Amino acid sequence: MYNPPANIDALISQAEEEHLYFKLIEQVNKDFALANESLDVPSSIFPFEFKNLVQEKIYKLIQYKFAEYLNLLYIIDVPEEQIKKLDGSDLVELSEQVTFLVLKREWQKVWFRNKY
């Protein structure tokens, strides 16, 4: 049964335990490319660097390319009500929270595809 992770560290731990970390990277690369905001995460990347790379990209999208940011959220299918609950007063904090929501949704896709 799918158990949503409580934070990014738990998410990456789950992905590694289930041997789906590389699938998660593939899914993130695929969806960012679909949004025309390619990320090109190498499969050899360490989890901490992976999180930082995604967060940095999201931060730049929020700050400089907001329409593309919204398109990315739509393509990844991040629930709108979860985004609306976030506090946008601090962009770094916001990008960290959005990164978690993005990775959580990507992990959910990978997990379900692997199980069913």
mmCIF file with all atom_site columns, C-alpha atoms in Angstrom:
data_model
loop_
_atom_site.group_PDB
_atom_site.id
_atom_site.type_symbol
_atom_site.label_atom_id
_atom_site.label_alt_id
_atom_site.label_comp_id
_atom_site.label_asym_id
_atom_site.label_entity_id
_atom_site.label_seq_id
_atom_site.pdbx_PDB_ins_code
_atom_site.Cartn_x
_atom_site.Cartn_y
_atom_site.Cartn_z
_atom_site.occupancy
_atom_site.B_iso_or_equiv
_atom_site.pdbx_formal_charge
_atom_site.auth_seq_id
_atom_site.auth_comp_id
_atom_site.auth_asym_id
_atom_site.auth_atom_id
_atom_site.pdbx_PDB_model_num
ATOM 1   C CA . MET A 1 1   ? 0.000  0.000  0.000   1.00 0.00 ? 1   MET A CA 1
ATOM 2   C CA . TYR A 1 2   ? 1.245  3.474  -0.902  1.00 0.00 ? 2   TYR A CA 1
ATOM 3   C CA . ASN A 1 3   ? 2.476  5.388  2.111   1.00 0.00 ? 3   ASN A CA 1
ATOM 4   C CA . PRO A 1 4   ? 3.147  9.076  1.303   1.00 0.00 ? 4   PRO A CA 1
ATOM 5   C CA . PRO A 1 5   ? 6.484  10.252 2.719   1.00 0.00 ? 5   PRO A CA 1
ATOM 6   C CA . ALA A 1 6   ? 6.561  12.944 5.402   1.00 0.00 ? 6   ALA A CA 1
ATOM 7   C CA . ASN A 1 7   ? 9.555  14.809 3.967   1.00 0.00 ? 7   ASN A CA 1
ATOM 8   C CA . ILE A 1 8   ? 12.143 14.713 1.193   1.00 0.00 ? 8   ILE A CA 1
ATOM 9   C CA . ASP A 1 9   ? 14.572 12.578 3.201   1.00 0.00 ? 9   ASP A CA 1
ATOM 10  C CA . ALA A 1 10  ? 11.889 9.952  3.837   1.00 0.00 ? 10  ALA A CA 1
ATOM 11  C CA . LEU A 1 11  ? 10.895 10.064 0.173   1.00 0.00 ? 11  LEU A CA 1
ATOM 12  C CA . ILE A 1 12  ? 14.439 9.442  -1.052  1.00 0.00 ? 12  ILE A CA 1
ATOM 13  C CA . SER A 1 13  ? 14.930 6.709  1.563   1.00 0.00 ? 13  SER A CA 1
ATOM 14  C CA . GLN A 1 14  ? 11.754 4.969  0.361   1.00 0.00 ? 14  GLN A CA 1
ATOM 15  C CA . ALA A 1 15  ? 12.904 5.237  -3.251  1.00 0.00 ? 15  ALA A CA 1
ATOM 16  C CA . GLU A 1 16  ? 16.309 3.772  -2.413  1.00 0.00 ? 16  GLU A CA 1
ATOM 17  C CA . GLU A 1 17  ? 14.857 0.974  -0.245  1.00 0.00 ? 17  GLU A CA 1
ATOM 18  C CA . GLU A 1 18  ? 12.537 -0.083 -3.051  1.00 0.00 ? 18  GLU A CA 1
ATOM 19  C CA . HIS A 1 19  ? 15.357 0.240  -5.622  1.00 0.00 ? 19  HIS A CA 1
ATOM 20  C CA . LEU A 1 20  ? 13.397 2.884  -7.524  1.00 0.00 ? 20  LEU A CA 1
ATOM 21  C CA . TYR A 1 21  ? 15.692 5.900  -7.013  1.00 0.00 ? 21  TYR A CA 1
ATOM 22  C CA . PHE A 1 22  ? 16.866 5.794  -10.638 1.00 0.00 ? 22  PHE A CA 1
ATOM 23  C CA . LYS A 1 23  ? 13.266 5.511  -11.835 1.00 0.00 ? 23  LYS A CA 1
ATOM 24  C CA . LEU A 1 24  ? 12.446 8.616  -9.785  1.00 0.00 ? 24  LEU A CA 1
ATOM 25  C CA . ILE A 1 25  ? 15.275 10.512 -11.502 1.00 0.00 ? 25  ILE A CA 1
ATOM 26  C CA . GLU A 1 26  ? 14.032 9.315  -14.908 1.00 0.00 ? 26  GLU A CA 1
ATOM 27  C CA . GLN A 1 27  ? 10.487 10.462 -14.120 1.00 0.00 ? 27  GLN A CA 1
ATOM 28  C CA . VAL A 1 28  ? 11.682 13.896 -12.969 1.00 0.00 ? 28  VAL A CA 1
ATOM 29  C CA . ASN A 1 29  ? 13.811 14.289 -16.114 1.00 0.00 ? 29  ASN A CA 1
ATOM 30  C CA . LYS A 1 30  ? 10.893 13.196 -18.297 1.00 0.00 ? 30  LYS A CA 1
ATOM 31  C CA . ASP A 1 31  ? 8.320  15.560 -16.775 1.00 0.00 ? 31  ASP A CA 1
ATOM 32  C CA . PHE A 1 32  ? 10.664 18.554 -16.706 1.00 0.00 ? 32  PHE A CA 1
ATOM 33  C CA . ALA A 1 33  ? 11.452 17.893 -20.380 1.00 0.00 ? 33  ALA A CA 1
ATOM 34  C CA . LEU A 1 34  ? 7.716  17.723 -21.176 1.00 0.00 ? 34  LEU A CA 1
ATOM 35  C CA . ALA A 1 35  ? 7.412  21.185 -19.637 1.00 0.00 ? 35  ALA A CA 1
ATOM 36  C CA . ASN A 1 36  ? 10.299 22.397 -21.854 1.00 0.00 ? 36  ASN A CA 1
ATOM 37  C CA . GLU A 1 37  ? 12.401 23.028 -18.750 1.00 0.00 ? 37  GLU A CA 1
ATOM 38  C CA . SER A 1 38  ? 14.899 20.204 -19.063 1.00 0.00 ? 38  SER A CA 1
ATOM 39  C CA . LEU A 1 39  ? 16.833 19.310 -15.956 1.00 0.00 ? 39  LEU A CA 1
ATOM 40  C CA . ASP A 1 40  ? 19.080 16.467 -17.188 1.00 0.00 ? 40  ASP A CA 1
ATOM 41  C CA . VAL A 1 41  ? 19.745 14.947 -13.778 1.00 0.00 ? 41  VAL A CA 1
ATOM 42  C CA . PRO A 1 42  ? 22.527 12.350 -14.101 1.00 0.00 ? 42  PRO A CA 1
ATOM 43  C CA . SER A 1 43  ? 21.628 8.920  -12.699 1.00 0.00 ? 43  SER A CA 1
ATOM 44  C CA . SER A 1 44  ? 24.837 8.948  -10.652 1.00 0.00 ? 44  SER A CA 1
ATOM 45  C CA . ILE A 1 45  ? 23.756 11.988 -8.619  1.00 0.00 ? 45  ILE A CA 1
ATOM 46  C CA . PHE A 1 46  ? 23.685 11.793 -4.836  1.00 0.00 ? 46  PHE A CA 1
ATOM 47  C CA . PRO A 1 47  ? 20.263 12.283 -3.204  1.00 0.00 ? 47  PRO A CA 1
ATOM 48  C CA . PHE A 1 48  ? 21.198 15.571 -1.499  1.00 0.00 ? 48  PHE A CA 1
ATOM 49  C CA . GLU A 1 49  ? 22.479 17.007 -4.797  1.00 0.00 ? 49  GLU A CA 1
ATOM 50  C CA . PHE A 1 50  ? 19.352 15.719 -6.590  1.00 0.00 ? 50  PHE A CA 1
ATOM 51  C CA . LYS A 1 51  ? 17.077 17.585 -4.181  1.00 0.00 ? 51  LYS A CA 1
ATOM 52  C CA . ASN A 1 52  ? 19.180 20.752 -4.468  1.00 0.00 ? 52  ASN A CA 1
ATOM 53  C CA . LEU A 1 53  ? 19.205 20.601 -8.268  1.00 0.00 ? 53  LEU A CA 1
ATOM 54  C CA . VAL A 1 54  ? 15.415 20.304 -8.444  1.00 0.00 ? 54  VAL A CA 1
ATOM 55  C CA . GLN A 1 55  ? 14.952 23.014 -5.813  1.00 0.00 ? 55  GLN A CA 1
ATOM 56  C CA . GLU A 1 56  ? 17.298 25.408 -7.599  1.00 0.00 ? 56  GLU A CA 1
ATOM 57  C CA . LYS A 1 57  ? 15.427 24.902 -10.882 1.00 0.00 ? 57  LYS A CA 1
ATOM 58  C CA . ILE A 1 58  ? 12.061 25.487 -9.194  1.00 0.00 ? 58  ILE A CA 1
ATOM 59  C CA . TYR A 1 59  ? 13.389 28.603 -7.435  1.00 0.00 ? 59  TYR A CA 1
ATOM 60  C CA . LYS A 1 60  ? 14.537 30.066 -10.773 1.00 0.00 ? 60  LYS A CA 1
ATOM 61  C CA . LEU A 1 61  ? 11.212 29.212 -12.416 1.00 0.00 ? 61  LEU A CA 1
ATOM 62  C CA . ILE A 1 62  ? 9.234  30.902 -9.627  1.00 0.00 ? 62  ILE A CA 1
ATOM 63  C CA . GLN A 1 63  ? 11.421 33.981 -9.755  1.00 0.00 ? 63  GLN A CA 1
ATOM 64  C CA . TYR A 1 64  ? 11.965 34.434 -13.509 1.00 0.00 ? 64  TYR A CA 1
ATOM 65  C CA . LYS A 1 65  ? 9.561  32.209 -15.469 1.00 0.00 ? 65  LYS A CA 1
ATOM 66  C CA . PHE A 1 66  ? 6.343  31.983 -13.497 1.00 0.00 ? 66  PHE A CA 1
ATOM 67  C CA . ALA A 1 67  ? 4.147  30.821 -16.411 1.00 0.00 ? 67  ALA A CA 1
ATOM 68  C CA . GLU A 1 68  ? 6.584  27.964 -17.086 1.00 0.00 ? 68  GLU A CA 1
ATOM 69  C CA . TYR A 1 69  ? 6.562  27.121 -13.368 1.00 0.00 ? 69  TYR A CA 1
ATOM 70  C CA . LEU A 1 70  ? 2.762  26.821 -13.417 1.00 0.00 ? 70  LEU A CA 1
ATOM 71  C CA . ASN A 1 71  ? 2.961  24.697 -16.572 1.00 0.00 ? 71  ASN A CA 1
ATOM 72  C CA . LEU A 1 72  ? 5.457  22.382 -14.862 1.00 0.00 ? 72  LEU A CA 1
ATOM 73  C CA . LEU A 1 73  ? 3.140  21.942 -11.869 1.00 0.00 ? 73  LEU A CA 1
ATOM 74  C CA . TYR A 1 74  ? 0.298  21.152 -14.256 1.00 0.00 ? 74  TYR A CA 1
ATOM 75  C CA . ILE A 1 75  ? 2.326  18.580 -16.206 1.00 0.00 ? 75  ILE A CA 1
ATOM 76  C CA . ILE A 1 76  ? 3.573  16.888 -13.034 1.00 0.00 ? 76  ILE A CA 1
ATOM 77  C CA . ASP A 1 77  ? 0.018  17.062 -11.647 1.00 0.00 ? 77  ASP A CA 1
ATOM 78  C CA . VAL A 1 78  ? 0.807  18.612 -8.260  1.00 0.00 ? 78  VAL A CA 1
ATOM 79  C CA . PRO A 1 79  ? -2.532 19.170 -6.453  1.00 0.00 ? 79  PRO A CA 1
ATOM 80  C CA . GLU A 1 80  ? -3.510 22.837 -6.668  1.00 0.00 ? 80  GLU A CA 1
ATOM 81  C CA . GLU A 1 81  ? -4.936 22.927 -3.134  1.00 0.00 ? 81  GLU A CA 1
ATOM 82  C CA . GLN A 1 82  ? -1.545 21.879 -1.732  1.00 0.00 ? 82  GLN A CA 1
ATOM 83  C CA . ILE A 1 83  ? 0.200  24.700 -3.620  1.00 0.00 ? 83  ILE A CA 1
ATOM 84  C CA . LYS A 1 84  ? -2.382 27.234 -2.406  1.00 0.00 ? 84  LYS A CA 1
ATOM 85  C CA . LYS A 1 85  ? -1.686 26.275 1.224   1.00 0.00 ? 85  LYS A CA 1
ATOM 86  C CA . LEU A 1 86  ? 1.974  27.316 0.944   1.00 0.00 ? 86  LEU A CA 1
ATOM 87  C CA . ASP A 1 87  ? 3.290  30.638 2.239   1.00 0.00 ? 87  ASP A CA 1
ATOM 88  C CA . GLY A 1 88  ? 4.935  32.532 -0.604  1.00 0.00 ? 88  GLY A CA 1
ATOM 89  C CA . SER A 1 89  ? 6.604  35.239 1.473   1.00 0.00 ? 89  SER A CA 1
ATOM 90  C CA . ASP A 1 90  ? 10.051 33.586 1.377   1.00 0.00 ? 90  ASP A CA 1
ATOM 91  C CA . LEU A 1 91  ? 11.011 32.301 -2.075  1.00 0.00 ? 91  LEU A CA 1
ATOM 92  C CA . VAL A 1 92  ? 13.708 29.944 -0.793  1.00 0.00 ? 92  VAL A CA 1
ATOM 93  C CA . GLU A 1 93  ? 11.292 28.347 1.685   1.00 0.00 ? 93  GLU A CA 1
ATOM 94  C CA . LEU A 1 94  ? 8.570  28.228 -0.978  1.00 0.00 ? 94  LEU A CA 1
ATOM 95  C CA . SER A 1 95  ? 10.875 26.546 -3.495  1.00 0.00 ? 95  SER A CA 1
ATOM 96  C CA . GLU A 1 96  ? 11.829 23.963 -0.854  1.00 0.00 ? 96  GLU A CA 1
ATOM 97  C CA . GLN A 1 97  ? 8.181  23.174 -0.116  1.00 0.00 ? 97  GLN A CA 1
ATOM 98  C CA . VAL A 1 98  ? 7.262  23.010 -3.810  1.00 0.00 ? 98  VAL A CA 1
ATOM 99  C CA . THR A 1 99  ? 10.254 20.734 -4.441  1.00 0.00 ? 99  THR A CA 1
ATOM 100 C CA . PHE A 1 100 ? 8.869  18.328 -1.850  1.00 0.00 ? 100 PHE A CA 1
ATOM 101 C CA . LEU A 1 101 ? 5.402  18.404 -3.436  1.00 0.00 ? 101 LEU A CA 1
ATOM 102 C CA . VAL A 1 102 ? 6.885  17.846 -6.905  1.00 0.00 ? 102 VAL A CA 1
ATOM 103 C CA . LEU A 1 103 ? 9.107  14.967 -5.793  1.00 0.00 ? 103 LEU A CA 1
ATOM 104 C CA . LYS A 1 104 ? 6.269  13.459 -3.744  1.00 0.00 ? 104 LYS A CA 1
ATOM 105 C CA . ARG A 1 105 ? 3.999  13.422 -6.818  1.00 0.00 ? 105 ARG A CA 1
ATOM 106 C CA . GLU A 1 106 ? 6.780  12.025 -9.012  1.00 0.00 ? 106 GLU A CA 1
ATOM 107 C CA . TRP A 1 107 ? 7.496  9.332  -6.424  1.00 0.00 ? 107 TRP A CA 1
ATOM 108 C CA . GLN A 1 108 ? 3.806  8.441  -6.318  1.00 0.00 ? 108 GLN A CA 1
ATOM 109 C CA . LYS A 1 109 ? 3.815  7.955  -10.123 1.00 0.00 ? 109 LYS A CA 1
ATOM 110 C CA . VAL A 1 110 ? 6.955  5.784  -10.001 1.00 0.00 ? 110 VAL A CA 1
ATOM 111 C CA . TRP A 1 111 ? 5.683  3.721  -7.068  1.00 0.00 ? 111 TRP A CA 1
ATOM 112 C CA . PHE A 1 112 ? 2.288  2.997  -8.661  1.00 0.00 ? 112 PHE A CA 1
ATOM 113 C CA . ARG A 1 113 ? 3.828  2.187  -12.031 1.00 0.00 ? 113 ARG A CA 1
ATOM 114 C CA . ASN A 1 114 ? 6.160  -0.284 -10.354 1.00 0.00 ? 114 ASN A CA 1
ATOM 115 C CA . LYS A 1 115 ? 3.455  -1.954 -8.246  1.00 0.00 ? 115 LYS A CA 1
ATOM 116 C CA . TYR A 1 116 ? 0.656  -2.174 -10.799 1.00 0.00 ? 116 TYR A CA 1
#
